[in-house]
């Protein structure tokens, strides 16, 4: 594969966009109200032949598919404004006494667009009509200042799309300028220019926004869940009529996002019945092998089927319409897990004599180091005859192997099967109750269940993951007068996060003989009413563990209420409205619900012998007896005035206000640890660290005080100096939506909700487990005494400055002919007070903070890891013992949540040629730079670099962002070949039928890679905390390798770094127990701008043929062959950033062998082929 450098690509011209550009200004008005994202509109001016406005003219706007007509009147300025129109094709008629009718046909209204249709009335009889020709039908938006890209039904149907969870409209995010994907995306999607399934919940950035920081509207209702972002449901491609990405400049109606809104609108029924049926298939035989897989190795089995259908039509013609669809996905496969280490047959029956090759004398090994002891007695001949019943039960399900490697150890390969089933259903009803009242309702369901296995291929090793998500919307549009209209929306979304331990529903610790483990909650599904919560987790040194993760069951719901009133007054189109959202999250997440039992050989000298006797080295168990139920409201209101200063100049003015409550736990189950914040040198020694229970004894019931200052001004203008040319400009402020509970040092489930029990070395698991703590949710006391180990990092001050984003743009758009528009412009944004998990105000290096002091009271807990000069982070503190930095460890050190920032600048260009003469094309180009000091996702949950190197020098963390992709170009053409009936050549006969109906389409993306960062904590921590990330000193040019010398074997110059620095740290030299004081902070940036991860060079291609079926004019059968990554280019993942993978033999301070090499591909795999049949009627 040819190496890819952005600067080389620029020189070669590979990034040259395929369209001519003229000038444009754009306005920024970002916001979100569920009432509005669904509709479009038509507005204009009615004049007579002299150019004088015609007040009081009647304007009829008719949807040609449903024959639904709305009637409007021009005001004193001759203006009409038809709002709340469903996307579709319209005709517009204007009439007035003494004039002929004027008619404009084929007006395309898209989601959140408002084409300007001016009509001229000429003197004559009303029975006569003057029609506007198609060439004069506008596609240029001359009254709006938003930036965005609309993906219509043709693109959704005919461009190639596929992902691990089905064909998704969100895979088309890459077709908009400004969209990029941050390295670290874990989605399994394929194709679509590098976004793939990550468009759903992964690290997609839009014009500098943080991942998971944008809002998603479906049928006018937000489907973005709080805290995690993404989408509650995944609508099918079949159900979506249009899909639009709004960014940077939006009206004050929209908010709760970092700068982008993704709007999807489902299809509605029409006066004619229409529908479809389809199936798409994949299997491993069609797919190419991964670049790094042995060519002789067989492919992993895979069968993938996606099938479904849709139907829509009238219930009452012109009045009541319906549409519905159903889609199912069935996927089955397996993945070999090679090198699984299991006990051999001798060890399984208790024969450990192989450990003593020297032989035995009187039953005792002649080499004492190889002798097994139990309870201070030698085990004769290392033969364990009394095996723990619990251990025997676990051995019965443990894999076996005859491939012995060494005494006690055998190796095997486990073929771990997996399956996934998804069912989606999307019904919708539209009711034109009267000319003044329109009601619609939509429901979207997304149910899934998946099965996977660990090394136990059977019920004890099966893991179940379920998704039960749905979203619903009810809308009512009422027209009071021809100039006054109201939209009301009610929405409800519900999702369930569901992750079960292995063996849930089939096994429990009790079925293996472990008693004393409490049941999990009976309301959790797949647990037999809480009695079958999973197989216990077992780890034995030297063997592949029977690992088991935690349990997660998290129902979450959101109620949305929104209302928008639209009023046309003279030249002003005014909108005002509000929104109220109620969020509820019920979390059940005990991470050790079935126990984690570890065997290290501390009791017998051999880990497996410990296991056979059933005596553990250390173990833990976590019990949660109630949900952590968090609730919050969010309110917003807005005012928007689109003011036509002149017929060619529109000024957009808006103001939005947003108020977000902080989450509170309705049972007062959340708590935070109060370390007292005192000096301990004989002062105020009566203070005892304790838990504070939220909402009890005057303690606030939330983690943060909500801000009441979230005002968001919006201003923009659109100038149409002459027909076909628009200049736009805009500026706005947006506050992100409800994400997180307050990140640094926030509340956590209190001891009355969640308790961890630990079992000391030597505990026997055949009897009841001792001292299992089972929390009592009703036992709320304040303060709660500290009776278990406590670990805390920092404390979050209640008053936090809310995060916000400033957005601006300046763009030019030009229409070329009736079907083509192009735009280019400058787009920028600045993020302020962005979230980051960081203890900013840590204890400084002072004699007081580094001196030893006695523990002034009976405190049992752990050192806060955010204090870098506590000598052993997270080590237990014993009562009365002397230790360093009591002042540091037990003083409140605020963790400021919003102290990160970002800045984004870009040149963005878009080209849109709508379908004409068998050809359509979308293209976009982005040249940008994104700088920040933390590249985490919005809430810090999946942070890439939220920590840093030096507590005292946060400025050193500022660099190009992990999401910086300076160059990206995407083009998506659809081409009907010019053969067959209705085409230029071979339009009749056998040849025409064979060669006719063929179509090709594709999405080609070329993109620079994200920046690369290097850290090394192997030699000690100059920061002293052991939790941050030290960086090397740059001593050469990391980017000196280029061209053909650059590849997977070496991606950058790995000899350009020195990891042996000796500069002293700042302030006082920290104690040697904290860190190696001879080491120093390196000068390497957080991310290098001149060495980057591999970019994207990907082509997804589709070949399709339509077969006409004589069952109606619209009936056809389409065959498609989709090729994702058609050239089979390996899309490489990040290079190895671990400098400890090999030392350079001549220079111990430099790294070599694995460092800087690439050993895997990204989430974009090698070529995948998908076949499909699609019936349209």
Short mmCIF file of N, CA and C in Angstrom, two decimals, residues 92 221 312 343 521 605 636 696 713 915 972 1160:
data_model
loop_
_atom_site.label_atom_id
_atom_site.label_comp_id
_atom_site.label_asym_id
_atom_site.label_seq_id
_atom_site.Cartn_x
_atom_site.Cartn_y
_atom_site.Cartn_z
N UNK A 92 -47.18 25.26 -5.95
CA UNK A 92 -47.60 26.49 -5.29
C UNK A 92 -48.42 27.31 -6.28
N UNK A 221 -38.27 14.32 17.28
CA UNK A 221 -37.99 14.04 18.69
C UNK A 221 -36.53 13.63 18.85
N UNK A 312 -46.89 1.31 2.48
CA UNK A 312 -47.54 2.55 2.87
C UNK A 312 -48.61 2.90 1.87
N UNK A 343 -5.57 -27.00 32.58
CA UNK A 343 -4.84 -28.05 33.31
C UNK A 343 -4.86 -29.36 32.53
N UNK A 521 -30.74 -8.79 41.61
CA UNK A 521 -32.11 -8.29 41.64
C UNK A 521 -33.03 -9.19 40.83
N UNK A 605 2.06 -23.22 47.71
CA UNK A 605 3.24 -23.07 46.87
C UNK A 605 2.95 -23.26 45.40
N UNK A 636 -35.92 24.66 28.15
CA UNK A 636 -35.34 25.66 27.25
C UNK A 636 -36.47 26.45 26.61
N UNK A 696 -29.75 14.22 52.66
CA UNK A 696 -30.00 13.86 54.05
C UNK A 696 -29.30 14.86 54.97
N UNK A 713 -27.09 33.44 22.18
CA UNK A 713 -27.48 34.33 21.08
C UNK A 713 -27.14 33.71 19.73
N UNK A 915 -30.19 14.56 -9.20
CA UNK A 915 -30.32 13.59 -10.28
C UNK A 915 -30.91 14.23 -11.53
N UNK A 972 -19.38 10.92 -3.90
CA UNK A 972 -20.37 9.84 -3.98
C UNK A 972 -21.23 10.03 -5.23
N UNK A 1160 -1.99 -4.59 12.89
CA UNK A 1160 -3.42 -4.86 12.73
C UNK A 1160 -4.03 -3.82 11.81
#
